[in-house]
Amino acid sequence: MLPKFSYVRPDSLHEALNLLDNQNARVHGGGTDLLGCLRDEVFHTDTVVSLGAIDELRGIVQTNDGGLRLGATTPIAEIAEHEVIAESYGALRDAATVVASPQLRNQGTIAGNLCQKPRCWYYRGDFDCLRKGGELCYAYDGENQYHCIFGGELCYIVHPSDTAPALAALGAVCRVSGPSTSRSVAVEALHVPPSVDPQRETVLDDDEVITEIIVPPPAAGLRSSYRKVRARASWDFALAGVALAVVFDGDTVTTARVFLSGAAPIPWRAKGVETAITGTKLDAATISSASEAAVRGAEPLTKNGYKIELFKGLMTEQLEVLARRG
Ligand SMILES: Cc1cc2nc3c(=O)[nH]c(=O)nc-3n(C[C@H](O)[C@H](O)[C@H](O)COP(=O)(O)OP(=O)(O)OC[C@H]3O[C@@H](n4cnc5c(N)ncnc54)[C@H](O)[C@@H]3O)c2cc1C
Ligand code: SF4
């Protein structure tokens, strides 16, 4: 059952920011994650501030320089179905298409997808684990088959978003507003690793909201993709996922940005893969060494060693797909 809280639905950003400044309030995009967290008492709030009636925060438009502006409250379904995104930003289209179920994609927003809370079953359950302010991580010696193989320290979640690694690979930037300031935060810098603070997921202050996400114009020769492997074929979070944004000059890779999902508490940049493929022609030998590089330095927990082979296979498959698109 949901606990009691006030629900407010301002129709301007100014009013929403004032409400967030003055009270112990939480932002509500589509509510698909927030309401589950409140119901399960992961955290509490007095006031839920919906952004749903603020027209300026919704929609997809092309920017003057040929990039894209995604309003924060744009439903994920609209992103999955947008023609320009399908043509020019394959990784984002692929990612939006595999988020949750059709109903959740209609209700869930792009900013909510970036800011959603982790899915660790201890955190969502009745355990006062470290991320909830307790002393212990129960997953470390417990049921950790869905947890991280990189970046674990104190807490071993994986970041649950599919769109975050895709947007990070594409070099997208969030515009963020607070009561008195605005700033830009690159998607790749939005999430906080547990080594910095195991109780925060993003760098946003409680009174800040993402208002829009800017995706830069696609470079000539850009090929991008996102694919995740999940336990259930219908809908599920990533066991392992790979987002690639690779720029080719003819057959040769000139730049590459590669992020993993299901791997780490934040979208995990696979710099070893980027180095392995930049300046090459993506032949079988290069792809093989890039796939090894994807898992170099991984530290699996007691029950998730299977992710190593999963990431290697997925990386091989996706690099082959991009090589063939030429
Ligand atoms: C059954 C189920 C399956 C799912 N499967 C997947 C999946 O496969 N892949 C995946 O990526 N996700 C998955 N999700 C998560 C779902 O995609 C997200 O819940 C949804 O995208 C979040 O969007 P929302 O607008 O509903 O967020 P909300 O629930 O409204 O908010 C989520 C969090 O973000 C904050 N927030 C919302 N908007 C803003 C903003 N503009 N600025 C700052 N903070 C904000 C909220 O305060 C809250 O903490 C699943 C969820 C469920 C319930
Ligand atoms: S992995 Fe993180 S969220 Fe899960 S039990 Fe450990 S501290 Fe809590």
Short mmCIF file of C-alpha atoms and ligand atoms in Angstrom, two decimals:
data_model
loop_
_atom_site.label_atom_id
_atom_site.label_comp_id
_atom_site.label_asym_id
_atom_site.label_seq_id
_atom_site.Cartn_x
_atom_site.Cartn_y
_atom_site.Cartn_z
CA MET A 1 0.00 0.00 0.00
CA LEU A 2 1.18 3.51 -0.75
CA PRO A 3 1.91 5.71 2.29
CA LYS A 4 0.28 9.16 2.56
CA PHE A 5 1.82 12.11 0.72
CA SER A 6 0.63 15.25 -1.05
CA TYR A 7 0.62 15.15 -4.83
CA VAL A 8 1.09 18.45 -6.65
CA ARG A 9 1.05 19.04 -10.39
CA PRO A 10 2.36 22.53 -11.16
CA ASP A 11 2.10 23.85 -14.72
CA SER A 12 5.37 25.78 -14.76
CA LEU A 13 8.97 24.82 -14.12
CA HIS A 14 9.35 27.85 -11.84
CA GLU A 15 6.57 26.62 -9.58
CA ALA A 16 7.92 23.05 -9.59
CA LEU A 17 11.37 24.27 -8.55
CA ASN A 18 9.87 26.37 -5.74
CA LEU A 19 7.99 23.34 -4.44
CA LEU A 20 11.15 21.25 -4.55
CA ASP A 21 13.13 23.97 -2.77
CA ASN A 22 10.77 24.33 0.16
CA GLN A 23 9.73 20.85 1.13
CA ASN A 24 10.93 17.29 1.56
CA ALA A 25 9.63 16.67 -1.94
CA ARG A 26 10.35 14.19 -4.72
CA VAL A 27 10.18 14.69 -8.48
CA HIS A 28 7.63 12.58 -10.35
CA GLY A 29 8.14 11.99 -14.07
CA GLY A 30 5.89 9.08 -15.01
CA GLY A 31 6.01 7.57 -11.51
CA THR A 32 6.74 4.03 -12.71
CA ASP A 33 9.77 3.76 -10.45
CA LEU A 34 9.04 6.43 -7.84
CA LEU A 35 5.68 5.01 -6.77
CA GLY A 36 7.16 1.50 -6.47
CA CYS A 37 9.90 2.87 -4.21
CA LEU A 38 7.36 4.69 -2.02
CA ARG A 39 5.11 1.63 -1.82
CA ASP A 40 8.05 -0.58 -0.85
CA GLU A 41 9.27 2.05 1.65
CA VAL A 42 12.67 2.32 0.02
CA PHE A 43 12.41 6.00 0.98
CA HIS A 44 9.71 8.39 2.21
CA THR A 45 8.42 11.79 1.16
CA ASP A 46 5.80 14.34 2.19
CA THR A 47 5.22 15.69 -1.29
CA VAL A 48 5.38 14.35 -4.79
CA VAL A 49 5.87 17.05 -7.45
CA SER A 50 4.71 15.88 -10.86
CA LEU A 51 6.34 17.43 -13.93
CA GLY A 52 3.59 16.02 -16.15
CA ALA A 53 1.66 19.30 -16.71
CA ILE A 54 4.69 21.38 -17.72
CA ASP A 55 4.40 21.49 -21.50
CA GLU A 56 7.87 22.94 -22.12
CA LEU A 57 9.50 19.83 -20.63
CA ARG A 58 8.00 17.44 -23.15
CA GLY A 59 8.77 16.61 -26.78
CA ILE A 60 11.54 15.92 -29.26
CA VAL A 61 12.88 18.68 -31.53
CA GLN A 62 15.90 19.00 -33.79
CA THR A 63 18.33 21.71 -32.70
CA ASN A 64 19.77 24.32 -35.07
CA ASP A 65 23.09 22.50 -35.29
CA GLY A 66 21.42 19.22 -36.35
CA GLY A 67 21.34 17.60 -32.91
CA LEU A 68 18.28 16.70 -30.83
CA ARG A 69 16.58 18.08 -27.77
CA LEU A 70 14.68 15.51 -25.74
CA GLY A 71 12.35 17.11 -23.20
CA ALA A 72 12.78 15.48 -19.79
CA THR A 73 9.21 14.19 -19.60
CA THR A 74 9.11 12.75 -23.11
CA PRO A 75 7.78 9.21 -22.84
CA ILE A 76 10.26 6.50 -23.76
CA ALA A 77 7.77 5.13 -26.30
CA GLU A 78 7.99 8.42 -28.28
CA ILE A 79 11.76 8.11 -28.38
CA ALA A 80 11.56 4.50 -29.54
CA GLU A 81 9.22 5.48 -32.39
CA HIS A 82 10.82 8.76 -33.53
CA GLU A 83 11.88 8.71 -37.18
CA VAL A 84 15.02 10.86 -36.85
CA ILE A 85 16.20 8.88 -33.85
CA ALA A 86 15.70 5.62 -35.75
CA GLU A 87 17.68 6.98 -38.71
CA SER A 88 20.53 8.77 -36.98
CA TYR A 89 20.82 7.54 -33.39
CA GLY A 90 20.42 3.77 -33.60
CA ALA A 91 21.81 3.18 -30.09
CA LEU A 92 19.12 5.36 -28.53
CA ARG A 93 16.34 3.80 -30.60
CA ASP A 94 17.57 0.29 -29.73
CA ALA A 95 17.76 1.15 -26.03
CA ALA A 96 14.36 2.86 -25.83
CA THR A 97 12.78 -0.11 -27.61
CA VAL A 98 13.93 -2.62 -24.98
CA VAL A 99 13.02 -0.63 -21.85
CA ALA A 100 10.46 -2.55 -19.79
CA SER A 101 7.05 -3.22 -21.40
CA PRO A 102 4.94 -1.16 -23.85
CA GLN A 103 2.78 0.15 -20.98
CA LEU A 104 5.83 1.26 -18.98
CA ARG A 105 7.39 2.86 -22.06
CA ASN A 106 4.21 4.90 -22.54
CA GLN A 107 4.21 6.08 -18.93
CA GLY A 108 7.94 6.27 -18.11
CA THR A 109 9.91 9.38 -19.08
CA ILE A 110 13.44 9.68 -20.41
CA ALA A 111 14.72 11.69 -17.40
CA GLY A 112 13.05 9.25 -15.00
CA ASN A 113 14.80 6.43 -16.81
CA LEU A 114 18.19 8.09 -16.21
CA CYS A 115 17.40 8.82 -12.54
CA GLN A 116 15.68 5.57 -11.52
CA LYS A 117 16.77 3.78 -8.34
CA PRO A 118 18.69 0.50 -8.42
CA ARG A 119 16.93 -2.85 -8.54
CA CYS A 120 19.01 -4.78 -6.00
CA TRP A 121 16.49 -7.08 -4.26
CA TYR A 122 17.92 -6.34 -0.81
CA TYR A 123 17.58 -2.59 -1.40
CA ARG A 124 14.00 -3.00 -2.66
CA GLY A 125 13.18 -5.43 0.14
CA ASP A 126 13.11 -5.23 3.92
CA PHE A 127 16.87 -4.96 4.35
CA ASP A 128 18.49 -1.90 5.85
CA CYS A 129 21.49 -2.27 3.62
CA LEU A 130 24.33 0.19 3.23
CA ARG A 131 22.66 2.07 0.36
CA LYS A 132 19.60 2.62 2.58
CA GLY A 133 21.71 3.95 5.43
CA GLY A 134 22.53 0.65 7.17
CA GLU A 135 25.93 -0.90 7.82
CA LEU A 136 26.12 -3.90 5.51
CA CYS A 137 25.92 -4.90 1.89
CA TYR A 138 23.86 -8.10 1.92
CA ALA A 139 24.56 -8.88 -1.72
CA TYR A 140 28.33 -9.20 -1.36
CA ASP A 141 28.08 -12.58 0.41
CA GLY A 142 24.51 -13.24 -0.65
CA GLU A 143 22.41 -13.53 -3.80
CA ASN A 144 24.59 -11.52 -6.15
CA GLN A 145 23.93 -13.15 -9.52
CA TYR A 146 22.54 -9.91 -11.01
CA HIS A 147 25.12 -7.61 -9.45
CA CYS A 148 28.20 -5.86 -10.79
CA ILE A 149 31.52 -7.11 -12.10
CA PHE A 150 33.12 -3.66 -12.34
CA GLY A 151 33.19 -0.65 -10.01
CA GLY A 152 31.85 -2.41 -6.93
CA GLU A 153 33.03 -0.96 -3.65
CA LEU A 154 30.81 -1.09 -0.54
CA CYS A 155 27.76 -1.49 -2.80
CA TYR A 156 27.53 -3.80 -5.82
CA ILE A 157 24.44 -2.72 -7.76
CA VAL A 158 24.26 -2.46 -11.51
CA HIS A 159 22.76 0.69 -12.96
CA PRO A 160 19.33 -0.32 -14.26
CA SER A 161 18.86 2.13 -17.14
CA ASP A 162 19.04 1.04 -20.78
CA THR A 163 18.95 4.56 -22.18
CA ALA A 164 21.80 5.90 -20.00
CA PRO A 165 24.60 3.87 -21.66
CA ALA A 166 23.21 4.67 -25.11
CA LEU A 167 22.99 8.40 -24.39
CA ALA A 168 26.44 8.36 -22.79
CA ALA A 169 27.89 6.65 -25.87
CA LEU A 170 26.27 9.30 -28.08
CA GLY A 171 27.80 12.09 -25.97
CA ALA A 172 24.48 13.48 -24.69
CA VAL A 173 24.27 16.19 -22.05
CA CYS A 174 21.54 16.88 -19.45
CA ARG A 175 20.39 20.41 -18.80
CA VAL A 176 19.62 20.71 -15.10
CA SER A 177 17.71 23.45 -13.27
CA GLY A 178 17.54 24.24 -9.57
CA PRO A 179 15.77 27.07 -7.72
CA SER A 180 18.49 29.61 -8.53
CA THR A 181 20.90 28.00 -10.97
CA SER A 182 21.08 25.97 -14.15
CA ARG A 183 23.89 23.75 -15.28
CA SER A 184 24.84 21.10 -17.81
CA VAL A 185 25.86 17.59 -16.81
CA ALA A 186 27.12 15.08 -19.38
CA VAL A 187 25.15 11.84 -19.13
CA GLU A 188 28.45 10.02 -18.63
CA ALA A 189 29.06 12.17 -15.50
CA LEU A 190 25.50 12.02 -14.12
CA HIS A 191 25.81 8.89 -11.99
CA VAL A 192 27.73 8.56 -8.73
CA PRO A 193 29.86 5.45 -8.12
CA PRO A 194 29.63 3.90 -4.64
CA SER A 195 33.32 4.63 -4.09
CA VAL A 196 32.28 8.30 -3.99
CA ASP A 197 28.97 7.91 -2.16
CA PRO A 198 27.13 4.57 -1.80
CA GLN A 199 23.85 6.34 -0.97
CA ARG A 200 23.53 8.57 -4.03
CA GLU A 201 22.70 7.55 -7.56
CA THR A 202 23.15 10.88 -9.34
CA VAL A 203 25.05 14.14 -8.87
CA LEU A 204 21.73 16.04 -8.78
CA ASP A 205 20.76 17.89 -5.60
CA ASP A 206 17.30 17.12 -4.18
CA ASP A 207 15.93 20.42 -5.52
CA GLU A 208 17.33 19.99 -9.05
CA VAL A 209 15.55 18.55 -12.06
CA ILE A 210 16.67 17.50 -15.48
CA THR A 211 14.76 19.70 -17.93
CA GLU A 212 16.11 18.38 -21.22
CA ILE A 213 18.72 16.11 -22.74
CA ILE A 214 20.74 17.38 -25.68
CA VAL A 215 22.12 14.82 -28.11
CA PRO A 216 24.85 16.22 -30.37
CA PRO A 217 24.54 16.03 -34.17
CA PRO A 218 25.56 12.63 -35.53
CA ALA A 219 29.12 12.71 -36.93
CA ALA A 220 29.51 11.70 -40.57
CA GLY A 221 30.20 7.96 -40.56
CA LEU A 222 28.54 7.31 -37.16
CA ARG A 223 27.19 3.79 -36.62
CA SER A 224 25.63 3.10 -33.24
CA SER A 225 23.78 0.30 -31.51
CA TYR A 226 22.60 -0.98 -28.13
CA ARG A 227 21.79 -4.55 -27.22
CA LYS A 228 21.11 -6.19 -23.90
CA VAL A 229 20.81 -9.79 -22.83
CA ARG A 230 18.14 -10.46 -20.21
CA ALA A 231 16.95 -13.43 -18.22
CA ARG A 232 13.40 -13.28 -19.61
CA ALA A 233 12.72 -12.55 -23.27
CA SER A 234 9.50 -10.56 -22.65
CA TRP A 235 10.78 -7.68 -20.51
CA ASP A 236 13.60 -7.50 -18.04
CA PHE A 237 16.58 -5.44 -16.95
CA ALA A 238 19.99 -6.09 -18.56
CA LEU A 239 22.13 -8.95 -17.33
CA ALA A 240 24.67 -7.56 -19.77
CA GLY A 241 24.34 -4.76 -22.30
CA VAL A 242 26.59 -2.98 -24.80
CA ALA A 243 26.14 0.52 -26.24
CA LEU A 244 28.42 1.43 -29.13
CA ALA A 245 28.86 4.74 -30.97
CA VAL A 246 31.58 4.23 -33.52
CA VAL A 247 32.62 6.68 -36.24
CA PHE A 248 34.06 5.20 -39.43
CA ASP A 249 36.03 6.76 -42.25
CA GLY A 250 35.44 4.16 -44.92
CA ASP A 251 36.28 0.90 -43.15
CA THR A 252 38.51 2.45 -40.53
CA VAL A 253 37.31 3.38 -37.04
CA THR A 254 38.25 6.98 -36.27
CA THR A 255 36.58 7.36 -32.85
CA ALA A 256 34.62 5.08 -30.53
CA ARG A 257 32.59 5.49 -27.37
CA VAL A 258 31.57 2.28 -25.65
CA PHE A 259 29.46 1.87 -22.49
CA LEU A 260 28.24 -1.27 -20.74
CA SER A 261 25.00 -1.86 -18.84
CA GLY A 262 24.44 -4.63 -16.31
CA ALA A 263 28.15 -4.35 -15.52
CA ALA A 264 28.66 -1.68 -12.87
CA PRO A 265 26.86 0.71 -10.49
CA ILE A 266 27.09 3.36 -13.21
CA PRO A 267 26.99 3.06 -17.00
CA TRP A 268 30.50 1.65 -17.43
CA ARG A 269 32.83 3.12 -20.00
CA ALA A 270 34.80 0.36 -21.73
CA LYS A 271 37.91 2.36 -22.60
CA GLY A 272 39.88 -0.79 -23.37
CA VAL A 273 37.45 -1.57 -26.19
CA GLU A 274 37.64 1.99 -27.52
CA THR A 275 41.44 1.79 -27.63
CA ALA A 276 41.41 -1.67 -29.20
CA ILE A 277 39.25 -0.64 -32.15
CA THR A 278 40.28 2.97 -32.84
CA GLY A 279 42.40 3.26 -35.99
CA THR A 280 41.56 -0.30 -37.07
CA LYS A 281 39.35 -1.95 -39.70
CA LEU A 282 37.33 -4.10 -37.28
CA ASP A 283 38.50 -7.43 -38.65
CA ALA A 284 38.09 -10.70 -36.74
CA ALA A 285 41.38 -10.36 -34.85
CA THR A 286 40.58 -6.80 -33.73
CA ILE A 287 37.09 -7.77 -32.63
CA SER A 288 38.49 -10.70 -30.67
CA SER A 289 40.98 -8.53 -28.79
CA ALA A 290 38.33 -5.83 -28.22
CA SER A 291 36.04 -8.43 -26.65
CA GLU A 292 38.84 -9.54 -24.32
CA ALA A 293 39.45 -5.89 -23.46
CA ALA A 294 35.77 -5.46 -22.55
CA VAL A 295 36.16 -7.71 -19.48
CA ARG A 296 39.77 -6.95 -18.54
CA GLY A 297 39.93 -5.99 -14.86
CA ALA A 298 36.47 -7.40 -14.09
CA GLU A 299 35.96 -8.64 -10.52
CA PRO A 300 32.99 -11.00 -10.52
CA LEU A 301 31.23 -11.79 -7.25
CA THR A 302 30.53 -15.32 -6.05
CA LYS A 303 27.52 -15.94 -8.33
CA ASN A 304 27.92 -13.72 -11.38
CA GLY A 305 31.06 -15.01 -13.11
CA TYR A 306 28.83 -16.00 -16.05
CA LYS A 307 28.72 -12.31 -17.02
CA ILE A 308 32.30 -12.45 -18.30
CA GLU A 309 31.46 -14.75 -21.22
CA LEU A 310 28.19 -12.91 -21.76
CA PHE A 311 29.96 -9.58 -22.23
CA LYS A 312 32.61 -11.08 -24.48
CA GLY A 313 29.99 -12.69 -26.70
CA LEU A 314 27.83 -9.58 -26.81
CA MET A 315 30.76 -7.33 -27.66
CA THR A 316 31.86 -9.64 -30.46
CA GLU A 317 28.36 -9.81 -31.88
CA GLN A 318 27.74 -6.04 -31.76
CA LEU A 319 31.12 -5.09 -33.24
CA GLU A 320 30.45 -7.54 -36.08
CA VAL A 321 27.05 -5.94 -36.63
CA LEU A 322 28.57 -2.45 -36.90
CA ALA A 323 31.38 -3.68 -39.19
CA ARG A 324 28.79 -5.18 -41.55
CA ARG A 325 26.74 -1.97 -41.73
CA GLY A 326 29.37 -0.27 -43.89
C1 LIG B 1 8.38 -3.72 -14.08
C2 LIG B 1 9.42 -2.73 -14.51
C3 LIG B 1 10.34 -3.08 -15.49
C4 LIG B 1 11.30 -2.17 -15.89
N1 LIG B 1 12.20 -2.54 -16.86
C5 LIG B 1 13.15 -1.64 -17.26
C6 LIG B 1 14.10 -1.96 -18.25
O1 LIG B 1 14.12 -3.06 -18.78
N2 LIG B 1 15.02 -1.03 -18.59
C7 LIG B 1 15.05 0.21 -18.03
O2 LIG B 1 15.89 1.04 -18.39
N3 LIG B 1 14.14 0.55 -17.09
C8 LIG B 1 13.21 -0.34 -16.70
N4 LIG B 1 12.29 0.00 -15.76
C9 LIG B 1 12.36 1.27 -15.17
C10 LIG B 1 11.48 2.20 -15.96
O3 LIG B 1 11.95 2.36 -17.23
C11 LIG B 1 11.63 3.44 -15.32
O4 LIG B 1 10.86 3.23 -14.17
C12 LIG B 1 11.08 4.61 -16.07
O5 LIG B 1 11.78 4.88 -17.25
C13 LIG B 1 11.26 5.75 -15.16
O6 LIG B 1 10.61 6.82 -15.70
P1 LIG B 1 9.49 7.54 -14.86
O7 LIG B 1 9.24 8.81 -15.58
O8 LIG B 1 8.34 6.68 -14.60
O9 LIG B 1 10.30 7.85 -13.52
P2 LIG B 1 9.74 8.18 -12.09
O10 LIG B 1 9.29 6.94 -11.43
O11 LIG B 1 8.81 9.31 -12.16
O12 LIG B 1 11.11 8.68 -11.42
C14 LIG B 1 12.21 7.82 -11.23
C15 LIG B 1 13.25 8.58 -10.42
O13 LIG B 1 13.75 9.65 -11.18
C16 LIG B 1 13.50 10.92 -10.55
N5 LIG B 1 13.14 11.83 -11.63
C17 LIG B 1 12.11 11.69 -12.52
N6 LIG B 1 12.15 12.69 -13.41
C18 LIG B 1 13.19 13.49 -13.07
C19 LIG B 1 13.73 14.70 -13.61
N7 LIG B 1 13.21 15.29 -14.68
N8 LIG B 1 14.82 15.24 -13.00
C20 LIG B 1 15.37 14.65 -11.91
N9 LIG B 1 14.90 13.51 -11.36
C21 LIG B 1 13.82 12.93 -11.93
C22 LIG B 1 12.38 10.63 -9.56
O14 LIG B 1 12.42 11.51 -8.45
C23 LIG B 1 12.66 9.19 -9.15
O15 LIG B 1 13.64 9.12 -8.14
C24 LIG B 1 11.31 -0.88 -15.33
C25 LIG B 1 10.38 -0.52 -14.35
C26 LIG B 1 9.43 -1.43 -13.94
C27 LIG B 1 8.44 -1.01 -12.90
S1 SF4 B 2 24.44 -4.11 -3.52
FE1 SF4 B 2 24.06 -2.05 -2.69
S2 SF4 B 2 21.86 -1.90 -2.72
FE2 SF4 B 2 22.35 -4.10 -2.79
S3 SF4 B 2 22.48 -4.84 -0.67
FE3 SF4 B 2 24.50 -4.19 -1.26
S4 SF4 B 2 24.59 -2.05 -0.51
FE4 SF4 B 2 22.44 -2.59 -0.66
#
